[in-house]
mmCIF file of C-alpha atoms in Angstrom:
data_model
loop_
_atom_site.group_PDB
_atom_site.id
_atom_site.type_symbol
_atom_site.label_atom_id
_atom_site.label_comp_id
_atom_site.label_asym_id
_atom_site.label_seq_id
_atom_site.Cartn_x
_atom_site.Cartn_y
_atom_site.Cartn_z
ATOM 1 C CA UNK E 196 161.446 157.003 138.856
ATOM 2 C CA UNK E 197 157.640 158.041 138.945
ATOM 3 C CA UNK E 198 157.997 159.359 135.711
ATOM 4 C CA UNK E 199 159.685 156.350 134.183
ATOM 5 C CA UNK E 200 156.536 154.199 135.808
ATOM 6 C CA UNK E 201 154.012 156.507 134.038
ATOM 7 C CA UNK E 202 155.867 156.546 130.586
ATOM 8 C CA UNK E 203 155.770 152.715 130.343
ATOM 9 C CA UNK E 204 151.989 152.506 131.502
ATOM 10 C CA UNK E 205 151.494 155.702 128.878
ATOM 11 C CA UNK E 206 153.255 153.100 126.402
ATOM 12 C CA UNK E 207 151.014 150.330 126.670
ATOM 13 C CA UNK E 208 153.364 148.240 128.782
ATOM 14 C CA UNK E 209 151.398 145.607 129.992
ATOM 15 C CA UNK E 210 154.260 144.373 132.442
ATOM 16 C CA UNK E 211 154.262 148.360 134.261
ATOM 17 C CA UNK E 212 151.536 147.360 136.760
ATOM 18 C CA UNK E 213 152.139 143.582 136.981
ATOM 19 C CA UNK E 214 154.070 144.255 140.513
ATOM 20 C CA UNK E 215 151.470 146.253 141.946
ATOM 21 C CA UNK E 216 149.516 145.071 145.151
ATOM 22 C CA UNK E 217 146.705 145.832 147.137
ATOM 23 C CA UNK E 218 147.386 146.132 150.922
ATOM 24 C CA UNK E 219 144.626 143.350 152.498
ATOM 25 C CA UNK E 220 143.867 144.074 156.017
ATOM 26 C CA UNK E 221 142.723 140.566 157.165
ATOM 27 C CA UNK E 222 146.182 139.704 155.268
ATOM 28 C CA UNK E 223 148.179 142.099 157.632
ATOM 29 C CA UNK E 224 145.973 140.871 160.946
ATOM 30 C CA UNK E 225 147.405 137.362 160.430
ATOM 31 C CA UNK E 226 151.066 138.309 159.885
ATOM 32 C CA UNK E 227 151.029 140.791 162.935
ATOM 33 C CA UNK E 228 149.538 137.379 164.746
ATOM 34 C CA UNK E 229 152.124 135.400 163.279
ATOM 35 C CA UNK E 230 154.435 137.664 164.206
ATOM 36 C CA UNK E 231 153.402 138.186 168.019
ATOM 37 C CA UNK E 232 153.072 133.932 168.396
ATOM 38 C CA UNK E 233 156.677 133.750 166.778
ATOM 39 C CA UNK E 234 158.147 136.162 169.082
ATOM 40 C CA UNK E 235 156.131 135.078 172.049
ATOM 41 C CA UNK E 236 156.596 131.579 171.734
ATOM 42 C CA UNK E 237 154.384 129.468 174.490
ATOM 43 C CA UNK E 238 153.511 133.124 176.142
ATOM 44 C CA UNK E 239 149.758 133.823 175.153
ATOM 45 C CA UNK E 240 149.637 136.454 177.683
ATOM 46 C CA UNK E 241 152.922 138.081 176.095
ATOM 47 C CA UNK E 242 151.937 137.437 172.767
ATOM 48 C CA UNK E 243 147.991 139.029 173.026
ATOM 49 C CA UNK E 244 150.489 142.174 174.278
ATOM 50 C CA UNK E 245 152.171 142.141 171.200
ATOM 51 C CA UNK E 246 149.185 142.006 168.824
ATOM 52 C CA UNK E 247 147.755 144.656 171.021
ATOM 53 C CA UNK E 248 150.672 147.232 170.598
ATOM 54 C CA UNK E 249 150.734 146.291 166.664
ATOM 55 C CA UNK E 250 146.814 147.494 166.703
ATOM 56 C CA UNK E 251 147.752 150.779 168.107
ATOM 57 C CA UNK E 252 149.542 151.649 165.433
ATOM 58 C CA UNK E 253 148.882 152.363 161.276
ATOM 59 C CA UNK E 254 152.192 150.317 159.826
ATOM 60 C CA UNK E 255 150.932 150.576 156.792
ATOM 61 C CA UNK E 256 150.478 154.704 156.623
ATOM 62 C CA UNK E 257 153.864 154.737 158.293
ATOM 63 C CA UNK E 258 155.437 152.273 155.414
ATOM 64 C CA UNK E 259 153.821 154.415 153.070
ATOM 65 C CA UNK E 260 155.085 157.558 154.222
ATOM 66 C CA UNK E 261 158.935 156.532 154.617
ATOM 67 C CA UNK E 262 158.424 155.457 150.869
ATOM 68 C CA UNK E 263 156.938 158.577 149.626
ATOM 69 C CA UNK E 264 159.983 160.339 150.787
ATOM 70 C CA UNK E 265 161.977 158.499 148.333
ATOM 71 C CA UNK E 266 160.038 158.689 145.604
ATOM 72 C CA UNK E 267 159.124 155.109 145.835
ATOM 73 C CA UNK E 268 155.759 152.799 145.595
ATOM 74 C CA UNK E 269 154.652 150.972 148.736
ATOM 75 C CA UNK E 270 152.708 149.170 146.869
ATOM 76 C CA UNK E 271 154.493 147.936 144.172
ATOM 77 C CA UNK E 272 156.912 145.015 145.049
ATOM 78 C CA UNK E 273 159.846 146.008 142.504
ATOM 79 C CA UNK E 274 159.897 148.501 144.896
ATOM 80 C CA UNK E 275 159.488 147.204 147.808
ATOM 81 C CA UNK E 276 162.345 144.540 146.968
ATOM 82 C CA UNK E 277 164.796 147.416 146.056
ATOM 83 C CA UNK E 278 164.346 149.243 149.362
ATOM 84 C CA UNK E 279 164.870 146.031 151.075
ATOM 85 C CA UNK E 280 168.188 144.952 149.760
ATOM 86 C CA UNK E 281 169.728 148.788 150.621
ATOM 87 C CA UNK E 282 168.189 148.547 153.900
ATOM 88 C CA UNK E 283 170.001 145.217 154.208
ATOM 89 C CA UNK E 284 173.385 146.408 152.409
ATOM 90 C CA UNK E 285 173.167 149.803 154.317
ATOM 91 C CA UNK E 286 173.195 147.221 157.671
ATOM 92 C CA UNK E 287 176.180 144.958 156.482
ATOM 93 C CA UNK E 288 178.037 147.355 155.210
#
């Protein structure tokens, strides 16, 4: 798949890098807040406990790492999309 990515880019593709992202940390601090008020709802105390636990650890690295293993680009949301529908298929089915 890697080398599929590079021969379009090596072709002058324009659309090869048109999926890419960059990973914004003030982006991910708001979701991870979003995320501990959504599952926390009316708790502050419970919530600040969940923002705290999501500090303590480097989602990103680990994201990154589960999708170097299969050969695929965490930052690239063609990617990303395909890994989520087989993680959702693998579940239903």
């Amino acid at each position: 798949m890697e080398r599929l990515y590079r021969d379009e880019r090596a072709a002058g593709r324009p659309d090869a890098d048109r999926l890419t992202f960059d990973w914004q940390p003030q982006v991910r601090k708001e979701a991870q807040r979003e995320m501990a008020a959504s599952l926390a709802p009316g708790q502050p105390q419970r919530a600040a406990l969940l923002r705290q636990a999501f500090a303590q650890r480097d989602f990103v690295t680990e994201f990154k790492q589960q999708f170097d293993r299969y050969g695929l680009r965490a930052n690239d949301l063609g990617d990303v999309t395909a890994a989520h529908w087989l993680v959702m298929w693998t579940v239903v089915h």
